[in-house]
Amino acid sequence: MQDWNPELYMQFSAERTRPAQELVARIAARLNVKQAYDLGCGPGNSTELLRKAWPQANITGVDTSPAMLEKARRALPDCHFVEQDVLRWRPDGPADLIYANASLQWLPDHASLFPRLASLLAPQGVLAAQMPDNWQEPTHAAMRTVAKAMGMTVKEREPLLAVEAYYDLLSQAGCELDIWRTTYFHLMPSVDAIVEWLRATGLRPFLDALDETGQQHFLDRYRLLLSQHYLPRGDGWLLLAFPRLFIVAHKK
C-alpha cells in the first residue's frame, strides 16, 4: 500500500484529534507516566497530547509511514519517533503508558495483539486505545459494495471484536477495564467532503489497488451510494455518524 498522505489526513484534524483528547482526559489524572509510547502516531497530533499531559515523560511515537514520521519529528523535536510495525514492536522496558489512537483497527488478530500489549505494561501501567467502530456504517459498507461490483478482491481492515471479547482478553491479562463507545455526528458540507475524509483512511486499500482511471470509476460509484445514505438536513449540512470504541486497561 502507498505511503500515507499527512496533508490529506489532517484536513479534518479537529475531528480526528477530538477522540484522542477524550482518551487522554480519561487517564491523565490517575497516571504517573515516565515512559509512554504512541502506537500509530501518524503526524504527531496524538503524540502532542501526550507531551502536554506528561511534559516530563519520555515519549516515543511508532509508525510505519516515513511521511507521517517526518511531519511528527518536525512538530515534536523533543519526542522520539521510530519507523516500525506495531506487530513486531517492543518497548525498551516496561511501559507506563501504551497509547493507540485510531491505529490498532488496521492490525489483524486482536485476540493475540491486545494481551501481548498488556504484557508489555509496567505494574499500574495503562493500555489506552481508541478505534473506529464503523465497519458496518454506510461509508464502509459502500466500499465493499463497489469493490464487489467491480470484481475487486481487497485486503481491508477486519471488523472489531465484540466488546465482551476485549473485556475478557484484557481482564484475563491482569487488567482492570474501562470501556465505552461514543458515536460522533460530524457536520459535513457535502458527500464530496465525506469522500475526502475517507480517502485518507478507509478508502486507501481500495484505491491503491487501482490505476487512475479505475480510481475515478470507483469513486464515482461510491459517491452515488453515499448520496443515497447521507441526505442534507434542513440547513444543507450532512450528518456523518462515526462510532468509536474506547478501551482503557489498567494493569493491576
Short mmCIF file of C-alpha atoms in Angstrom, two decimals:
data_model
loop_
_atom_site.label_atom_id
_atom_site.label_comp_id
_atom_site.label_asym_id
_atom_site.label_seq_id
_atom_site.Cartn_x
_atom_site.Cartn_y
_atom_site.Cartn_z
CA MET A 1 0.00 0.00 0.00
CA GLN A 2 1.24 3.51 -0.80
CA ASP A 3 2.53 5.76 1.97
CA TRP A 4 0.05 7.82 3.97
CA ASN A 5 -0.62 11.44 2.99
CA PRO A 6 -0.23 13.66 6.10
CA GLU A 7 -1.78 16.72 4.47
CA LEU A 8 -4.86 14.80 3.34
CA TYR A 9 -5.13 13.10 6.74
CA MET A 10 -5.02 16.42 8.61
CA GLN A 11 -7.72 18.13 6.52
CA PHE A 12 -10.10 17.09 9.30
CA SER A 13 -7.59 17.49 12.12
CA ALA A 14 -10.08 18.78 14.71
CA GLU A 15 -12.44 15.83 14.16
CA ARG A 16 -9.59 13.32 14.20
CA THR A 17 -7.94 14.77 17.31
CA ARG A 18 -11.09 15.09 19.45
CA PRO A 19 -11.30 11.34 20.32
CA ALA A 20 -7.59 11.37 21.12
CA GLN A 21 -8.15 14.26 23.52
CA GLU A 22 -11.03 12.49 25.22
CA LEU A 23 -8.97 9.33 25.64
CA VAL A 24 -6.10 11.26 27.25
CA ALA A 25 -8.52 13.12 29.52
CA ARG A 26 -9.89 9.82 30.83
CA ILE A 27 -6.48 8.68 32.06
CA ALA A 28 -4.34 11.78 32.67
CA ALA A 29 -5.42 12.47 36.25
CA ARG A 30 -4.76 8.95 37.52
CA LEU A 31 -1.48 8.10 35.84
CA ASN A 32 2.16 8.95 36.56
CA VAL A 33 3.99 8.45 33.28
CA LYS A 34 7.73 8.17 32.78
CA GLN A 35 7.77 6.02 29.62
CA ALA A 36 4.99 6.48 27.08
CA TYR A 37 4.52 5.05 23.61
CA ASP A 38 2.16 6.30 20.92
CA LEU A 39 1.45 3.41 18.56
CA GLY A 40 0.46 4.51 15.09
CA CYS A 41 1.39 8.09 15.96
CA GLY A 42 0.79 9.42 12.44
CA PRO A 43 1.76 13.09 12.01
CA GLY A 44 2.11 13.56 15.78
CA ASN A 45 -1.24 15.14 16.61
CA SER A 46 -1.91 12.49 19.26
CA THR A 47 1.72 12.48 20.46
CA GLU A 48 1.42 16.21 21.12
CA LEU A 49 -1.44 15.50 23.53
CA LEU A 50 0.76 13.07 25.46
CA ARG A 51 3.55 15.64 25.64
CA LYS A 52 1.15 18.25 27.07
CA ALA A 53 -0.32 15.81 29.59
CA TRP A 54 3.04 14.44 30.77
CA PRO A 55 5.70 17.06 29.96
CA GLN A 56 8.44 15.23 31.89
CA ALA A 57 7.87 11.82 30.30
CA ASN A 58 10.00 10.11 27.69
CA ILE A 59 7.62 9.77 24.75
CA THR A 60 8.16 7.58 21.69
CA GLY A 61 5.95 7.56 18.62
CA VAL A 62 5.81 4.41 16.49
CA ASP A 63 4.56 4.30 12.89
CA THR A 64 5.27 2.59 9.57
CA SER A 65 4.85 5.73 7.43
CA PRO A 66 8.03 7.71 6.65
CA ALA A 67 5.93 10.69 5.55
CA MET A 68 3.93 10.74 8.77
CA LEU A 69 7.05 10.34 10.91
CA GLU A 70 8.84 13.16 9.11
CA LYS A 71 5.96 15.51 9.91
CA ALA A 72 5.83 14.30 13.53
CA ARG A 73 9.58 14.82 14.04
CA ARG A 74 9.35 18.38 12.75
CA ALA A 75 6.40 19.15 15.03
CA LEU A 76 7.81 17.50 18.17
CA PRO A 77 11.62 17.55 18.22
CA ASP A 78 11.67 16.66 21.93
CA CYS A 79 9.92 13.33 21.31
CA HIS A 80 11.46 10.21 19.82
CA PHE A 81 9.97 8.59 16.72
CA VAL A 82 10.72 5.18 15.22
CA GLU A 83 9.63 3.54 11.97
CA GLN A 84 8.40 0.09 12.97
CA ASP A 85 5.45 -2.25 12.58
CA VAL A 86 3.44 -2.37 15.81
CA LEU A 87 3.05 -6.14 15.39
CA ARG A 88 6.81 -6.51 15.89
CA TRP A 89 7.35 -3.58 18.24
CA ARG A 90 8.60 -4.00 21.78
CA PRO A 91 9.48 -1.20 24.23
CA ASP A 92 12.95 -0.99 25.72
CA GLY A 93 11.44 -1.75 29.12
CA PRO A 94 8.05 -1.95 30.84
CA ALA A 95 5.78 0.86 29.64
CA ASP A 96 3.81 3.17 31.90
CA LEU A 97 1.52 4.06 29.00
CA ILE A 98 0.84 2.38 25.68
CA TYR A 99 -1.46 4.69 23.77
CA ALA A 100 -3.05 3.96 20.39
CA ASN A 101 -5.43 6.42 18.78
CA ALA A 102 -7.22 5.11 15.66
CA SER A 103 -4.43 2.73 14.73
CA LEU A 104 -4.98 -0.77 16.12
CA GLN A 105 -8.05 -1.33 13.92
CA TRP A 106 -5.63 -1.70 10.98
CA LEU A 107 -3.91 -4.68 12.62
CA PRO A 108 -5.08 -8.31 12.50
CA ASP A 109 -5.62 -10.88 15.23
CA HIS A 110 -6.72 -8.72 18.13
CA ALA A 111 -7.16 -11.87 20.20
CA SER A 112 -3.36 -12.07 20.33
CA LEU A 113 -2.48 -8.40 19.93
CA PHE A 114 -4.25 -6.97 22.96
CA PRO A 115 -2.93 -9.49 25.52
CA ARG A 116 0.58 -9.00 24.09
CA LEU A 117 0.36 -5.22 24.51
CA ALA A 118 -0.94 -5.67 28.06
CA SER A 119 2.05 -7.91 28.84
CA LEU A 120 4.38 -5.01 27.97
CA LEU A 121 2.96 -2.73 30.67
CA ALA A 122 4.70 -1.90 33.91
CA PRO A 123 2.76 -2.55 37.13
CA GLN A 124 0.00 0.09 37.30
CA GLY A 125 0.63 0.86 33.62
CA VAL A 126 -2.16 1.64 31.18
CA LEU A 127 -3.06 0.48 27.69
CA ALA A 128 -5.33 3.15 26.18
CA ALA A 129 -6.81 2.54 22.75
CA GLN A 130 -9.44 4.20 20.59
CA MET A 131 -10.63 2.50 17.41
CA PRO A 132 -13.18 3.49 14.76
CA ASP A 133 -16.09 1.09 15.03
CA ASN A 134 -17.61 1.96 11.67
CA TRP A 135 -17.08 -1.23 9.67
CA GLN A 136 -20.85 -1.63 9.25
CA GLU A 137 -21.58 2.07 8.65
CA PRO A 138 -22.78 3.09 5.15
CA THR A 139 -19.40 4.73 4.48
CA HIS A 140 -17.62 1.38 4.75
CA ALA A 141 -20.33 -0.98 3.57
CA ALA A 142 -20.46 1.05 0.34
CA MET A 143 -16.73 0.50 -0.22
CA ARG A 144 -17.24 -3.25 -0.16
CA THR A 145 -20.33 -2.99 -2.37
CA VAL A 146 -18.46 -1.06 -5.07
CA ALA A 147 -15.43 -3.36 -4.84
CA LYS A 148 -17.63 -6.42 -5.31
CA ALA A 149 -19.40 -4.84 -8.30
CA MET A 150 -16.01 -4.10 -9.87
CA GLY A 151 -14.73 -7.63 -9.25
CA MET A 152 -12.08 -6.48 -6.82
CA THR A 153 -10.52 -8.56 -4.06
CA VAL A 154 -9.07 -6.17 -1.50
CA LYS A 155 -7.46 -6.94 1.82
CA GLU A 156 -9.06 -4.33 4.03
CA ARG A 157 -9.15 -3.98 7.78
CA GLU A 158 -11.12 -6.52 9.82
CA PRO A 159 -14.22 -5.69 11.89
CA LEU A 160 -13.58 -5.16 15.59
CA LEU A 161 -14.20 -7.90 18.12
CA ALA A 162 -17.23 -7.74 20.37
CA VAL A 163 -16.81 -5.51 23.42
CA GLU A 164 -17.14 -8.59 25.63
CA ALA A 165 -14.20 -10.20 23.83
CA TYR A 166 -11.90 -7.24 24.54
CA TYR A 167 -13.02 -7.27 28.16
CA ASP A 168 -12.29 -10.98 28.55
CA LEU A 169 -8.91 -10.76 26.79
CA LEU A 170 -7.64 -7.88 28.91
CA SER A 171 -9.16 -8.88 32.24
CA GLN A 172 -7.54 -12.30 31.83
CA ALA A 173 -4.27 -10.45 31.14
CA GLY A 174 -4.49 -8.88 34.61
CA CYS A 175 -6.11 -5.55 33.79
CA GLU A 176 -9.00 -3.54 35.16
CA LEU A 177 -11.15 -2.23 32.32
CA ASP A 178 -12.93 0.97 31.42
CA ILE A 179 -14.71 0.52 28.06
CA TRP A 180 -17.13 2.81 26.28
CA ARG A 181 -18.41 3.59 22.83
CA THR A 182 -19.13 7.07 21.50
CA THR A 183 -20.85 7.98 18.24
CA TYR A 184 -19.77 11.36 16.92
CA PHE A 185 -22.00 13.14 14.43
CA HIS A 186 -19.72 15.24 12.26
CA LEU A 187 -21.21 18.10 10.26
CA MET A 188 -20.11 17.71 6.66
CA PRO A 189 -20.82 20.20 3.86
CA SER A 190 -21.22 17.58 1.11
CA VAL A 191 -20.80 13.97 0.06
CA ASP A 192 -17.53 15.03 -1.58
CA ALA A 193 -16.27 16.11 1.85
CA ILE A 194 -17.09 12.66 3.27
CA VAL A 195 -15.16 11.07 0.41
CA GLU A 196 -12.17 13.34 1.11
CA TRP A 197 -12.25 12.30 4.77
CA LEU A 198 -12.17 8.63 3.81
CA ARG A 199 -9.58 8.95 1.03
CA ALA A 200 -7.03 9.47 3.79
CA THR A 201 -8.03 6.32 5.70
CA GLY A 202 -10.66 3.69 4.89
CA LEU A 203 -10.59 4.08 1.10
CA ARG A 204 -6.83 3.65 0.84
CA PRO A 205 -6.72 -0.17 0.37
CA PHE A 206 -9.36 0.05 -2.36
CA LEU A 207 -7.89 2.98 -4.28
CA ASP A 208 -4.31 1.72 -4.02
CA ALA A 209 -5.36 -1.43 -5.89
CA LEU A 210 -6.46 0.60 -8.94
CA ASP A 211 -4.91 2.77 -11.62
CA GLU A 212 -6.04 6.37 -12.03
CA THR A 213 -8.94 5.50 -14.34
CA GLY A 214 -10.10 2.71 -12.03
CA GLN A 215 -9.91 5.02 -9.03
CA GLN A 216 -12.16 7.56 -10.72
CA HIS A 217 -14.65 4.85 -11.66
CA PHE A 218 -14.64 3.52 -8.09
CA LEU A 219 -15.15 6.97 -6.58
CA ASP A 220 -17.99 7.85 -8.96
CA ARG A 221 -19.91 4.73 -7.93
CA TYR A 222 -19.00 5.25 -4.29
CA ARG A 223 -20.26 8.86 -4.27
CA LEU A 224 -23.54 7.72 -5.78
CA LEU A 225 -24.10 5.20 -2.98
CA LEU A 226 -23.17 7.71 -0.29
CA SER A 227 -25.57 10.27 -1.72
CA GLN A 228 -28.39 7.80 -1.11
CA HIS A 229 -27.48 7.44 2.59
CA TYR A 230 -26.27 10.91 3.59
CA LEU A 231 -29.00 13.42 2.83
CA PRO A 232 -28.75 17.18 3.51
CA ARG A 233 -30.55 18.37 6.61
CA GLY A 234 -32.77 21.47 6.56
CA ASP A 235 -29.77 23.79 6.73
CA GLY A 236 -27.88 21.96 3.99
CA TRP A 237 -25.37 20.12 6.20
CA LEU A 238 -24.91 16.33 6.23
CA LEU A 239 -24.52 14.31 9.43
CA LEU A 240 -21.72 11.73 9.32
CA ALA A 241 -22.22 9.21 12.14
CA PHE A 242 -18.83 7.95 13.33
CA PRO A 243 -18.87 5.34 16.14
CA ARG A 244 -15.63 4.81 18.07
CA LEU A 245 -14.70 2.24 20.72
CA PHE A 246 -12.54 3.31 23.67
CA ILE A 247 -10.60 0.93 25.91
CA VAL A 248 -8.55 1.82 29.00
CA ALA A 249 -6.85 -1.21 30.56
CA HIS A 250 -5.09 -0.60 33.88
CA LYS A 251 -2.52 -3.26 34.83
CA LYS A 252 -3.12 -4.48 38.36
#
